[in-house]
Amino acid sequence: MNRLPSALLSPYLLLFLAVTFWAGNSTVARGFVGDVPPVALSFWRWVLALVIIGPFGIPALWRSRHVVRRNWPIIVALSVLSVVAFNTLLYLGLQQTTVINASLVAAAMPVLIVALSWILFRTAVGWAQATGIAVSLFGVIVIITRGDLGSFVGLSLNHGDLIILFANLSWALYSVLLRKRPEGLPALAFLTATIIIGIVLIAPIYAWELSSGAAIVWKPTSIMALLYVGVFPSVLSYVFWNRAVHEVGANMAGQFVYLTPALGAGMGMVFLGEDLFAFHLAGIALIFFGIWMAVRKRAA
Protein backbone atom coordinates (compact mmCIF):
# COMPACT_ATOMS: atom_id res chain seq x y z
CA MET A 1 0.00 0.00 0.00
CA ASN A 2 2.93 2.34 0.65
CA ARG A 3 4.71 1.71 -2.64
CA LEU A 4 2.34 3.62 -4.92
CA PRO A 5 2.28 6.89 -2.94
CA SER A 6 6.07 6.66 -2.59
CA ALA A 7 6.47 6.29 -6.37
CA LEU A 8 4.08 9.14 -7.04
CA LEU A 9 6.10 11.37 -4.69
CA SER A 10 9.42 10.54 -6.35
CA PRO A 11 11.36 13.82 -6.64
CA TYR A 12 12.24 12.96 -10.24
CA LEU A 13 8.59 12.51 -11.18
CA LEU A 14 7.76 15.78 -9.41
CA LEU A 15 10.51 17.56 -11.35
CA PHE A 16 9.22 16.14 -14.63
CA LEU A 17 5.68 17.31 -13.90
CA ALA A 18 6.91 20.75 -12.79
CA VAL A 19 8.82 21.43 -16.00
CA THR A 20 5.96 19.99 -18.07
CA PHE A 21 3.56 22.54 -16.59
CA TRP A 22 6.15 25.31 -17.08
CA ALA A 23 6.59 24.33 -20.73
CA GLY A 24 2.83 24.75 -21.07
CA ASN A 25 3.14 28.12 -19.34
CA SER A 26 5.52 29.41 -22.01
CA THR A 27 3.34 27.96 -24.77
CA VAL A 28 0.31 29.79 -23.41
CA ALA A 29 2.26 33.03 -23.01
CA ARG A 30 3.41 32.88 -26.63
CA GLY A 31 0.00 31.89 -27.92
CA PHE A 32 -1.87 34.75 -26.25
CA VAL A 33 0.55 37.64 -26.79
CA GLY A 34 -2.16 39.74 -28.43
CA ASP A 35 -4.90 38.93 -25.93
CA VAL A 36 -3.24 38.95 -22.50
CA PRO A 37 -0.54 41.57 -21.74
CA PRO A 38 2.53 40.21 -19.92
CA VAL A 39 2.12 41.89 -16.51
CA ALA A 40 -1.63 41.14 -16.52
CA LEU A 41 -0.82 37.48 -17.11
CA SER A 42 1.67 37.50 -14.25
CA PHE A 43 -0.67 39.35 -11.87
CA TRP A 44 -3.83 37.33 -12.51
CA ARG A 45 -2.10 33.95 -12.48
CA TRP A 46 -1.04 34.61 -8.88
CA VAL A 47 -4.41 36.01 -7.86
CA LEU A 48 -6.03 32.82 -9.17
CA ALA A 49 -3.38 30.71 -7.44
CA LEU A 50 -4.11 32.47 -4.14
CA VAL A 51 -7.84 31.89 -4.58
CA ILE A 52 -7.12 28.18 -5.02
CA ILE A 53 -4.73 27.63 -2.13
CA GLY A 54 -5.94 30.46 0.12
CA PRO A 55 -8.53 28.44 2.09
CA PHE A 56 -5.75 26.04 3.12
CA GLY A 57 -2.64 28.18 2.82
CA ILE A 58 -3.75 31.27 4.74
CA PRO A 59 -4.62 29.36 7.93
CA ALA A 60 -1.30 27.50 7.65
CA LEU A 61 0.47 30.81 7.16
CA TRP A 62 -1.27 32.31 10.19
CA ARG A 63 -0.20 29.40 12.36
CA SER A 64 3.39 29.96 11.19
CA ARG A 65 3.33 33.76 11.51
CA HIS A 66 6.06 33.73 14.15
CA VAL A 67 8.37 31.84 11.79
CA VAL A 68 7.55 34.31 9.01
CA ARG A 69 8.22 37.27 11.28
CA ARG A 70 11.66 35.94 12.22
CA ASN A 71 12.62 35.05 8.64
CA TRP A 72 10.87 37.66 6.53
CA PRO A 73 13.99 38.88 4.62
CA ILE A 74 14.66 35.51 2.96
CA ILE A 75 10.95 34.91 2.32
CA VAL A 76 10.62 38.30 0.61
CA ALA A 77 13.78 37.65 -1.40
CA LEU A 78 12.53 34.26 -2.60
CA SER A 79 9.18 35.79 -3.56
CA VAL A 80 10.86 38.57 -5.55
CA LEU A 81 13.10 36.09 -7.38
CA SER A 82 10.34 33.64 -8.27
CA VAL A 83 6.81 35.06 -8.20
CA VAL A 84 7.72 38.61 -9.22
CA ALA A 85 10.89 38.61 -11.32
CA PHE A 86 11.00 35.23 -13.04
CA ASN A 87 7.43 35.10 -14.32
CA THR A 88 7.03 38.76 -15.20
CA LEU A 89 10.36 38.89 -17.02
CA LEU A 90 9.57 35.64 -18.85
CA TYR A 91 6.29 37.02 -20.16
CA LEU A 92 7.91 40.32 -21.12
CA GLY A 93 10.70 38.55 -22.96
CA LEU A 94 8.31 36.33 -24.90
CA GLN A 95 6.77 39.50 -26.37
CA GLN A 96 9.99 40.25 -28.22
CA THR A 97 11.81 37.03 -29.07
CA THR A 98 11.45 33.84 -31.06
CA VAL A 99 10.81 30.35 -29.75
CA ILE A 100 14.27 29.19 -30.86
CA ASN A 101 16.11 32.00 -29.12
CA ALA A 102 14.00 31.68 -25.96
CA SER A 103 14.82 27.97 -25.80
CA LEU A 104 18.50 28.71 -26.28
CA VAL A 105 18.54 31.21 -23.43
CA ALA A 106 16.54 28.87 -21.15
CA ALA A 107 19.13 26.15 -21.76
CA ALA A 108 21.58 28.20 -19.70
CA MET A 109 19.57 27.79 -16.49
CA PRO A 110 21.06 24.48 -15.27
CA VAL A 111 24.54 25.87 -15.85
CA LEU A 112 23.58 29.02 -13.93
CA ILE A 113 22.27 26.90 -11.04
CA VAL A 114 25.49 24.88 -10.85
CA ALA A 115 27.61 28.05 -11.03
CA LEU A 116 25.61 29.89 -8.36
CA SER A 117 25.62 26.81 -6.11
CA TRP A 118 29.39 26.77 -6.25
CA ILE A 119 29.79 30.54 -5.83
CA LEU A 120 27.42 30.83 -2.86
CA PHE A 121 27.79 27.46 -1.14
CA ARG A 122 30.79 25.75 -2.79
CA THR A 123 28.55 22.86 -3.85
CA ALA A 124 30.66 20.27 -5.66
CA VAL A 125 29.63 18.82 -9.03
CA GLY A 126 30.46 15.18 -9.76
CA TRP A 127 31.73 13.97 -13.12
CA ALA A 128 28.51 12.06 -13.85
CA GLN A 129 26.36 15.13 -13.26
CA ALA A 130 28.71 17.39 -15.24
CA THR A 131 28.70 14.93 -18.15
CA GLY A 132 24.92 14.65 -17.98
CA ILE A 133 24.58 18.44 -18.11
CA ALA A 134 26.83 18.58 -21.17
CA VAL A 135 24.93 15.82 -22.98
CA SER A 136 21.54 17.39 -22.24
CA LEU A 137 22.80 20.82 -23.32
CA PHE A 138 23.91 19.31 -26.61
CA GLY A 139 20.44 17.81 -27.01
CA VAL A 140 18.89 21.26 -26.52
CA ILE A 141 21.23 22.71 -29.15
CA VAL A 142 20.18 19.98 -31.60
CA ILE A 143 16.53 20.94 -31.10
CA ILE A 144 16.88 24.71 -31.32
CA THR A 145 19.16 24.51 -34.39
CA ARG A 146 16.82 21.97 -36.04
CA GLY A 147 19.74 19.59 -36.40
CA ASP A 148 21.84 22.14 -38.31
CA LEU A 149 24.59 22.85 -35.80
CA GLY A 150 26.16 25.37 -38.17
CA SER A 151 23.19 27.68 -37.69
CA PHE A 152 24.11 27.98 -33.99
CA VAL A 153 26.88 30.42 -34.93
CA GLY A 154 24.43 32.69 -36.75
CA LEU A 155 21.96 33.04 -33.90
CA SER A 156 21.77 36.55 -32.43
CA LEU A 157 20.24 37.78 -29.20
CA ASN A 158 17.70 40.61 -29.02
CA HIS A 159 16.24 42.55 -26.10
CA GLY A 160 13.69 39.80 -25.45
CA ASP A 161 16.46 37.22 -25.16
CA LEU A 162 18.30 39.36 -22.62
CA ILE A 163 15.11 39.77 -20.58
CA ILE A 164 14.62 35.99 -20.56
CA LEU A 165 18.27 35.55 -19.57
CA PHE A 166 17.64 37.71 -16.50
CA ALA A 167 14.45 35.71 -15.83
CA ASN A 168 16.41 32.46 -15.83
CA LEU A 169 19.15 33.98 -13.67
CA SER A 170 16.44 34.96 -11.19
CA TRP A 171 15.02 31.43 -11.12
CA ALA A 172 18.47 29.88 -10.79
CA LEU A 173 19.22 32.08 -7.78
CA TYR A 174 15.82 31.20 -6.29
CA SER A 175 16.53 27.48 -6.68
CA VAL A 176 19.92 27.78 -5.03
CA LEU A 177 18.60 29.92 -2.15
CA LEU A 178 15.74 27.50 -1.45
CA ARG A 179 18.07 25.76 0.97
CA LYS A 180 17.67 28.89 3.15
CA ARG A 181 13.90 28.46 3.37
CA PRO A 182 12.96 28.44 7.07
CA GLU A 183 12.81 24.86 8.32
CA GLY A 184 9.82 25.52 10.55
CA LEU A 185 7.69 26.91 7.72
CA PRO A 186 5.43 24.32 6.03
CA ALA A 187 5.55 24.18 2.24
CA LEU A 188 1.97 25.40 1.83
CA ALA A 189 2.50 28.32 4.19
CA PHE A 190 5.73 29.23 2.39
CA LEU A 191 4.06 29.17 -1.03
CA THR A 192 1.14 31.26 0.26
CA ALA A 193 3.51 33.83 1.74
CA THR A 194 5.52 34.17 -1.47
CA ILE A 195 2.34 34.52 -3.55
CA ILE A 196 0.84 37.22 -1.30
CA ILE A 197 4.12 39.17 -1.30
CA GLY A 198 4.38 38.75 -5.06
CA ILE A 199 0.84 40.02 -5.73
CA VAL A 200 1.50 43.12 -3.60
CA LEU A 201 4.72 43.86 -5.48
CA ILE A 202 3.33 43.16 -8.97
CA ALA A 203 0.16 45.24 -8.42
CA PRO A 204 1.82 48.66 -9.00
CA ILE A 205 3.46 47.37 -12.19
CA TYR A 206 0.10 46.03 -13.36
CA ALA A 207 -1.53 49.40 -12.61
CA TRP A 208 1.13 51.07 -14.78
CA GLU A 209 0.46 48.60 -17.59
CA LEU A 210 -3.27 49.33 -17.43
CA SER A 211 -2.61 53.07 -17.51
CA SER A 212 -0.63 52.57 -20.72
CA GLY A 213 -3.74 51.15 -22.41
CA ALA A 214 -2.80 47.46 -22.39
CA ALA A 215 -5.72 45.30 -21.27
CA ILE A 216 -6.88 41.71 -21.45
CA VAL A 217 -9.13 40.79 -24.38
CA TRP A 218 -11.77 38.85 -22.45
CA LYS A 219 -12.98 35.80 -24.35
CA PRO A 220 -13.27 32.07 -23.56
CA THR A 221 -9.75 31.20 -24.75
CA SER A 222 -8.19 34.01 -22.70
CA ILE A 223 -10.05 32.83 -19.60
CA MET A 224 -8.87 29.26 -20.20
CA ALA A 225 -5.30 30.50 -20.57
CA LEU A 226 -5.50 32.36 -17.26
CA LEU A 227 -7.01 29.34 -15.53
CA TYR A 228 -4.20 27.12 -16.81
CA VAL A 229 -1.39 29.42 -15.65
CA GLY A 230 -3.20 30.00 -12.36
CA VAL A 231 -3.41 26.29 -11.49
CA PHE A 232 -0.65 24.25 -13.08
CA PRO A 233 2.55 26.34 -13.34
CA SER A 234 1.59 28.61 -10.44
CA VAL A 235 0.50 26.11 -7.79
CA LEU A 236 1.42 22.56 -8.77
CA SER A 237 4.79 23.32 -10.38
CA TYR A 238 5.94 25.37 -7.38
CA VAL A 239 4.85 22.74 -4.87
CA PHE A 240 6.50 19.95 -6.88
CA TRP A 241 9.70 21.92 -7.58
CA ASN A 242 10.18 23.10 -4.00
CA ARG A 243 9.70 19.60 -2.61
CA ALA A 244 12.05 18.04 -5.16
CA VAL A 245 14.78 20.67 -4.66
CA HIS A 246 14.59 20.01 -0.91
CA GLU A 247 15.18 16.30 -1.56
CA VAL A 248 17.73 16.19 -4.38
CA GLY A 249 19.30 19.66 -4.35
CA ALA A 250 19.25 22.55 -6.80
CA ASN A 251 21.97 21.18 -9.10
CA MET A 252 20.16 17.91 -9.75
CA ALA A 253 16.80 19.65 -10.12
CA GLY A 254 18.27 22.12 -12.60
CA GLN A 255 19.14 19.23 -14.90
CA PHE A 256 15.43 18.68 -15.55
CA VAL A 257 15.05 22.19 -16.98
CA TYR A 258 16.61 20.80 -20.15
CA LEU A 259 13.34 18.98 -20.74
CA THR A 260 11.55 22.27 -21.42
CA PRO A 261 12.55 22.62 -25.11
CA ALA A 262 11.76 18.95 -25.73
CA LEU A 263 8.36 19.26 -24.08
CA GLY A 264 7.77 22.53 -25.91
CA ALA A 265 8.35 20.78 -29.23
CA GLY A 266 5.80 18.13 -28.28
CA MET A 267 3.24 20.69 -27.21
CA GLY A 268 3.78 22.64 -30.40
CA MET A 269 3.03 19.50 -32.40
CA VAL A 270 -0.09 18.61 -30.40
CA PHE A 271 -1.63 22.03 -29.78
CA LEU A 272 -0.24 24.21 -32.57
CA GLY A 273 -0.12 21.69 -35.41
CA GLU A 274 3.67 21.84 -35.73
CA ASP A 275 5.54 18.94 -37.31
CA LEU A 276 7.78 16.52 -35.43
CA PHE A 277 11.11 16.02 -37.18
CA ALA A 278 14.03 13.66 -36.71
CA PHE A 279 16.09 16.37 -35.01
CA HIS A 280 13.37 16.68 -32.33
CA LEU A 281 13.63 12.96 -31.58
CA ALA A 282 17.44 13.07 -31.54
CA GLY A 283 17.50 16.07 -29.21
CA ILE A 284 14.89 14.61 -26.88
CA ALA A 285 16.84 11.34 -26.70
CA LEU A 286 20.04 13.21 -25.80
CA ILE A 287 18.24 15.22 -23.13
CA PHE A 288 16.77 12.13 -21.47
CA PHE A 289 20.11 10.33 -21.71
CA GLY A 290 21.85 13.28 -20.06
CA ILE A 291 19.31 13.32 -17.23
CA TRP A 292 19.73 9.57 -16.78
CA MET A 293 23.50 10.00 -16.54
CA ALA A 294 23.10 12.74 -13.95
CA VAL A 295 20.67 10.89 -11.69
CA ARG A 296 21.73 7.25 -12.04
CA LYS A 297 24.63 7.45 -9.57
CA ARG A 298 22.47 9.15 -6.98
CA ALA A 299 19.65 6.66 -7.45
CA ALA A 300 21.98 3.67 -7.23
CSV table of C-alpha atoms in Angstrom, one decimal:
chain,number,residue,atom,x,y,z
A,1,MET,CA,0.0,0.0,0.0
A,2,ASN,CA,2.9,2.3,0.7
A,3,ARG,CA,4.7,1.7,-2.6
A,4,LEU,CA,2.3,3.6,-4.9
A,5,PRO,CA,2.3,6.9,-2.9
A,6,SER,CA,6.1,6.7,-2.6
A,7,ALA,CA,6.5,6.3,-6.4
A,8,LEU,CA,4.1,9.1,-7.0
A,9,LEU,CA,6.1,11.4,-4.7
A,10,SER,CA,9.4,10.5,-6.3
A,11,PRO,CA,11.4,13.8,-6.6
A,12,TYR,CA,12.2,13.0,-10.2
A,13,LEU,CA,8.6,12.5,-11.2
A,14,LEU,CA,7.8,15.8,-9.4
A,15,LEU,CA,10.5,17.6,-11.3
A,16,PHE,CA,9.2,16.1,-14.6
A,17,LEU,CA,5.7,17.3,-13.9
A,18,ALA,CA,6.9,20.8,-12.8
A,19,VAL,CA,8.8,21.4,-16.0
A,20,THR,CA,6.0,20.0,-18.1
A,21,PHE,CA,3.6,22.5,-16.6
A,22,TRP,CA,6.1,25.3,-17.1
A,23,ALA,CA,6.6,24.3,-20.7
A,24,GLY,CA,2.8,24.8,-21.1
A,25,ASN,CA,3.1,28.1,-19.3
A,26,SER,CA,5.5,29.4,-22.0
A,27,THR,CA,3.3,28.0,-24.8
A,28,VAL,CA,0.3,29.8,-23.4
A,29,ALA,CA,2.3,33.0,-23.0
A,30,ARG,CA,3.4,32.9,-26.6
A,31,GLY,CA,0.0,31.9,-27.9
A,32,PHE,CA,-1.9,34.8,-26.2
A,33,VAL,CA,0.5,37.6,-26.8
A,34,GLY,CA,-2.2,39.7,-28.4
A,35,ASP,CA,-4.9,38.9,-25.9
A,36,VAL,CA,-3.2,38.9,-22.5
A,37,PRO,CA,-0.5,41.6,-21.7
A,38,PRO,CA,2.5,40.2,-19.9
A,39,VAL,CA,2.1,41.9,-16.5
A,40,ALA,CA,-1.6,41.1,-16.5
A,41,LEU,CA,-0.8,37.5,-17.1
A,42,SER,CA,1.7,37.5,-14.3
A,43,PHE,CA,-0.7,39.3,-11.9
A,44,TRP,CA,-3.8,37.3,-12.5
A,45,ARG,CA,-2.1,34.0,-12.5
A,46,TRP,CA,-1.0,34.6,-8.9
A,47,VAL,CA,-4.4,36.0,-7.9
A,48,LEU,CA,-6.0,32.8,-9.2
A,49,ALA,CA,-3.4,30.7,-7.4
A,50,LEU,CA,-4.1,32.5,-4.1
A,51,VAL,CA,-7.8,31.9,-4.6
A,52,ILE,CA,-7.1,28.2,-5.0
A,53,ILE,CA,-4.7,27.6,-2.1
A,54,GLY,CA,-5.9,30.5,0.1
A,55,PRO,CA,-8.5,28.4,2.1
A,56,PHE,CA,-5.7,26.0,3.1
A,57,GLY,CA,-2.6,28.2,2.8
A,58,ILE,CA,-3.8,31.3,4.7
A,59,PRO,CA,-4.6,29.4,7.9
A,60,ALA,CA,-1.3,27.5,7.6
A,61,LEU,CA,0.5,30.8,7.2
A,62,TRP,CA,-1.3,32.3,10.2
A,63,ARG,CA,-0.2,29.4,12.4
A,64,SER,CA,3.4,30.0,11.2
A,65,ARG,CA,3.3,33.8,11.5
A,66,HIS,CA,6.1,33.7,14.2
A,67,VAL,CA,8.4,31.8,11.8
A,68,VAL,CA,7.5,34.3,9.0
A,69,ARG,CA,8.2,37.3,11.3
A,70,ARG,CA,11.7,35.9,12.2
A,71,ASN,CA,12.6,35.0,8.6
A,72,TRP,CA,10.9,37.7,6.5
A,73,PRO,CA,14.0,38.9,4.6
A,74,ILE,CA,14.7,35.5,3.0
A,75,ILE,CA,10.9,34.9,2.3
A,76,VAL,CA,10.6,38.3,0.6
A,77,ALA,CA,13.8,37.7,-1.4
A,78,LEU,CA,12.5,34.3,-2.6
A,79,SER,CA,9.2,35.8,-3.6
A,80,VAL,CA,10.9,38.6,-5.5
A,81,LEU,CA,13.1,36.1,-7.4
A,82,SER,CA,10.3,33.6,-8.3
A,83,VAL,CA,6.8,35.1,-8.2
A,84,VAL,CA,7.7,38.6,-9.2
A,85,ALA,CA,10.9,38.6,-11.3
A,86,PHE,CA,11.0,35.2,-13.0
A,87,ASN,CA,7.4,35.1,-14.3
A,88,THR,CA,7.0,38.8,-15.2
A,89,LEU,CA,10.4,38.9,-17.0
A,90,LEU,CA,9.6,35.6,-18.8
A,91,TYR,CA,6.3,37.0,-20.2
A,92,LEU,CA,7.9,40.3,-21.1
A,93,GLY,CA,10.7,38.5,-23.0
A,94,LEU,CA,8.3,36.3,-24.9
A,95,GLN,CA,6.8,39.5,-26.4
A,96,GLN,CA,10.0,40.2,-28.2
A,97,THR,CA,11.8,37.0,-29.1
A,98,THR,CA,11.5,33.8,-31.1
A,99,VAL,CA,10.8,30.3,-29.7
A,100,ILE,CA,14.3,29.2,-30.9
A,101,ASN,CA,16.1,32.0,-29.1
A,102,ALA,CA,14.0,31.7,-26.0
A,103,SER,CA,14.8,28.0,-25.8
A,104,LEU,CA,18.5,28.7,-26.3
A,105,VAL,CA,18.5,31.2,-23.4
A,106,ALA,CA,16.5,28.9,-21.2
A,107,ALA,CA,19.1,26.2,-21.8
A,108,ALA,CA,21.6,28.2,-19.7
A,109,MET,CA,19.6,27.8,-16.5
A,110,PRO,CA,21.1,24.5,-15.3
A,111,VAL,CA,24.5,25.9,-15.8
A,112,LEU,CA,23.6,29.0,-13.9
A,113,ILE,CA,22.3,26.9,-11.0
A,114,VAL,CA,25.5,24.9,-10.8
A,115,ALA,CA,27.6,28.0,-11.0
A,116,LEU,CA,25.6,29.9,-8.4
A,117,SER,CA,25.6,26.8,-6.1
A,118,TRP,CA,29.4,26.8,-6.3
A,119,ILE,CA,29.8,30.5,-5.8
A,120,LEU,CA,27.4,30.8,-2.9
A,121,PHE,CA,27.8,27.5,-1.1
A,122,ARG,CA,30.8,25.8,-2.8
A,123,THR,CA,28.5,22.9,-3.8
A,124,ALA,CA,30.7,20.3,-5.7
A,125,VAL,CA,29.6,18.8,-9.0
A,126,GLY,CA,30.5,15.2,-9.8
A,127,TRP,CA,31.7,14.0,-13.1
A,128,ALA,CA,28.5,12.1,-13.9
A,129,GLN,CA,26.4,15.1,-13.3
A,130,ALA,CA,28.7,17.4,-15.2
A,131,THR,CA,28.7,14.9,-18.1
A,132,GLY,CA,24.9,14.7,-18.0
A,133,ILE,CA,24.6,18.4,-18.1
A,134,ALA,CA,26.8,18.6,-21.2
A,135,VAL,CA,24.9,15.8,-23.0
A,136,SER,CA,21.5,17.4,-22.2
A,137,LEU,CA,22.8,20.8,-23.3
A,138,PHE,CA,23.9,19.3,-26.6
A,139,GLY,CA,20.4,17.8,-27.0
A,140,VAL,CA,18.9,21.3,-26.5
A,141,ILE,CA,21.2,22.7,-29.1
A,142,VAL,CA,20.2,20.0,-31.6
A,143,ILE,CA,16.5,20.9,-31.1
A,144,ILE,CA,16.9,24.7,-31.3
A,145,THR,CA,19.2,24.5,-34.4
A,146,ARG,CA,16.8,22.0,-36.0
A,147,GLY,CA,19.7,19.6,-36.4
A,148,ASP,CA,21.8,22.1,-38.3
A,149,LEU,CA,24.6,22.9,-35.8
A,150,GLY,CA,26.2,25.4,-38.2
A,151,SER,CA,23.2,27.7,-37.7
A,152,PHE,CA,24.1,28.0,-34.0
A,153,VAL,CA,26.9,30.4,-34.9
A,154,GLY,CA,24.4,32.7,-36.8
A,155,LEU,CA,22.0,33.0,-33.9
A,156,SER,CA,21.8,36.5,-32.4
A,157,LEU,CA,20.2,37.8,-29.2
A,158,ASN,CA,17.7,40.6,-29.0
A,159,HIS,CA,16.2,42.5,-26.1
A,160,GLY,CA,13.7,39.8,-25.4
A,161,ASP,CA,16.5,37.2,-25.2
A,162,LEU,CA,18.3,39.4,-22.6
A,163,ILE,CA,15.1,39.8,-20.6
A,164,ILE,CA,14.6,36.0,-20.6
A,165,LEU,CA,18.3,35.5,-19.6
A,166,PHE,CA,17.6,37.7,-16.5
A,167,ALA,CA,14.4,35.7,-15.8
A,168,ASN,CA,16.4,32.5,-15.8
A,169,LEU,CA,19.1,34.0,-13.7
A,170,SER,CA,16.4,35.0,-11.2
A,171,TRP,CA,15.0,31.4,-11.1
A,172,ALA,CA,18.5,29.9,-10.8
A,173,LEU,CA,19.2,32.1,-7.8
A,174,TYR,CA,15.8,31.2,-6.3
A,175,SER,CA,16.5,27.5,-6.7
A,176,VAL,CA,19.9,27.8,-5.0
A,177,LEU,CA,18.6,29.9,-2.2
A,178,LEU,CA,15.7,27.5,-1.4
A,179,ARG,CA,18.1,25.8,1.0
A,180,LYS,CA,17.7,28.9,3.2
A,181,ARG,CA,13.9,28.5,3.4
A,182,PRO,CA,13.0,28.4,7.1
A,183,GLU,CA,12.8,24.9,8.3
A,184,GLY,CA,9.8,25.5,10.6
A,185,LEU,CA,7.7,26.9,7.7
A,186,PRO,CA,5.4,24.3,6.0
A,187,ALA,CA,5.6,24.2,2.2
A,188,LEU,CA,2.0,25.4,1.8
A,189,ALA,CA,2.5,28.3,4.2
A,190,PHE,CA,5.7,29.2,2.4
A,191,LEU,CA,4.1,29.2,-1.0
A,192,THR,CA,1.1,31.3,0.3
A,193,ALA,CA,3.5,33.8,1.7
A,194,THR,CA,5.5,34.2,-1.5
A,195,ILE,CA,2.3,34.5,-3.6
A,196,ILE,CA,0.8,37.2,-1.3
A,197,ILE,CA,4.1,39.2,-1.3
A,198,GLY,CA,4.4,38.7,-5.1
A,199,ILE,CA,0.8,40.0,-5.7
A,200,VAL,CA,1.5,43.1,-3.6
A,201,LEU,CA,4.7,43.9,-5.5
A,202,ILE,CA,3.3,43.2,-9.0
A,203,ALA,CA,0.2,45.2,-8.4
A,204,PRO,CA,1.8,48.7,-9.0
A,205,ILE,CA,3.5,47.4,-12.2
A,206,TYR,CA,0.1,46.0,-13.4
A,207,ALA,CA,-1.5,49.4,-12.6
A,208,TRP,CA,1.1,51.1,-14.8
A,209,GLU,CA,0.5,48.6,-17.6
A,210,LEU,CA,-3.3,49.3,-17.4
A,211,SER,CA,-2.6,53.1,-17.5
A,212,SER,CA,-0.6,52.6,-20.7
A,213,GLY,CA,-3.7,51.2,-22.4
A,214,ALA,CA,-2.8,47.5,-22.4
A,215,ALA,CA,-5.7,45.3,-21.3
A,216,ILE,CA,-6.9,41.7,-21.5
A,217,VAL,CA,-9.1,40.8,-24.4
A,218,TRP,CA,-11.8,38.9,-22.5
A,219,LYS,CA,-13.0,35.8,-24.3
A,220,PRO,CA,-13.3,32.1,-23.6
A,221,THR,CA,-9.8,31.2,-24.7
A,222,SER,CA,-8.2,34.0,-22.7
A,223,ILE,CA,-10.0,32.8,-19.6
A,224,MET,CA,-8.9,29.3,-20.2
A,225,ALA,CA,-5.3,30.5,-20.6
A,226,LEU,CA,-5.5,32.4,-17.3
A,227,LEU,CA,-7.0,29.3,-15.5
A,228,TYR,CA,-4.2,27.1,-16.8
A,229,VAL,CA,-1.4,29.4,-15.7
A,230,GLY,CA,-3.2,30.0,-12.4
A,231,VAL,CA,-3.4,26.3,-11.5
A,232,PHE,CA,-0.7,24.2,-13.1
A,233,PRO,CA,2.5,26.3,-13.3
A,234,SER,CA,1.6,28.6,-10.4
A,235,VAL,CA,0.5,26.1,-7.8
A,236,LEU,CA,1.4,22.6,-8.8
A,237,SER,CA,4.8,23.3,-10.4
A,238,TYR,CA,5.9,25.4,-7.4
A,239,VAL,CA,4.8,22.7,-4.9
A,240,PHE,CA,6.5,20.0,-6.9
A,241,TRP,CA,9.7,21.9,-7.6
A,242,ASN,CA,10.2,23.1,-4.0
A,243,ARG,CA,9.7,19.6,-2.6
A,244,ALA,CA,12.0,18.0,-5.2
A,245,VAL,CA,14.8,20.7,-4.7
A,246,HIS,CA,14.6,20.0,-0.9
A,247,GLU,CA,15.2,16.3,-1.6
A,248,VAL,CA,17.7,16.2,-4.4
A,249,GLY,CA,19.3,19.7,-4.3
A,250,ALA,CA,19.2,22.5,-6.8
A,251,ASN,CA,22.0,21.2,-9.1
A,252,MET,CA,20.2,17.9,-9.7
A,253,ALA,CA,16.8,19.6,-10.1
A,254,GLY,CA,18.3,22.1,-12.6
A,255,GLN,CA,19.1,19.2,-14.9
A,256,PHE,CA,15.4,18.7,-15.5
A,257,VAL,CA,15.1,22.2,-17.0
A,258,TYR,CA,16.6,20.8,-20.2
A,259,LEU,CA,13.3,19.0,-20.7
A,260,THR,CA,11.6,22.3,-21.4
A,261,PRO,CA,12.5,22.6,-25.1
A,262,ALA,CA,11.8,19.0,-25.7
A,263,LEU,CA,8.4,19.3,-24.1
A,264,GLY,CA,7.8,22.5,-25.9
A,265,ALA,CA,8.4,20.8,-29.2
A,266,GLY,CA,5.8,18.1,-28.3
A,267,MET,CA,3.2,20.7,-27.2
A,268,GLY,CA,3.8,22.6,-30.4
A,269,MET,CA,3.0,19.5,-32.4
A,270,VAL,CA,-0.1,18.6,-30.4
A,271,PHE,CA,-1.6,22.0,-29.8
A,272,LEU,CA,-0.2,24.2,-32.6
A,273,GLY,CA,-0.1,21.7,-35.4
A,274,GLU,CA,3.7,21.8,-35.7
A,275,ASP,CA,5.5,18.9,-37.3
A,276,LEU,CA,7.8,16.5,-35.4
A,277,PHE,CA,11.1,16.0,-37.2
A,278,ALA,CA,14.0,13.7,-36.7
A,279,PHE,CA,16.1,16.4,-35.0
A,280,HIS,CA,13.4,16.7,-32.3
A,281,LEU,CA,13.6,13.0,-31.6
A,282,ALA,CA,17.4,13.1,-31.5
A,283,GLY,CA,17.5,16.1,-29.2
A,284,ILE,CA,14.9,14.6,-26.9
A,285,ALA,CA,16.8,11.3,-26.7
A,286,LEU,CA,20.0,13.2,-25.8
A,287,ILE,CA,18.2,15.2,-23.1
A,288,PHE,CA,16.8,12.1,-21.5
A,289,PHE,CA,20.1,10.3,-21.7
A,290,GLY,CA,21.9,13.3,-20.1
A,291,ILE,CA,19.3,13.3,-17.2
A,292,TRP,CA,19.7,9.6,-16.8
A,293,MET,CA,23.5,10.0,-16.5
A,294,ALA,CA,23.1,12.7,-14.0
A,295,VAL,CA,20.7,10.9,-11.7
A,296,ARG,CA,21.7,7.2,-12.0
A,297,LYS,CA,24.6,7.5,-9.6
A,298,ARG,CA,22.5,9.2,-7.0
A,299,ALA,CA,19.6,6.7,-7.4
A,300,ALA,CA,22.0,3.7,-7.2
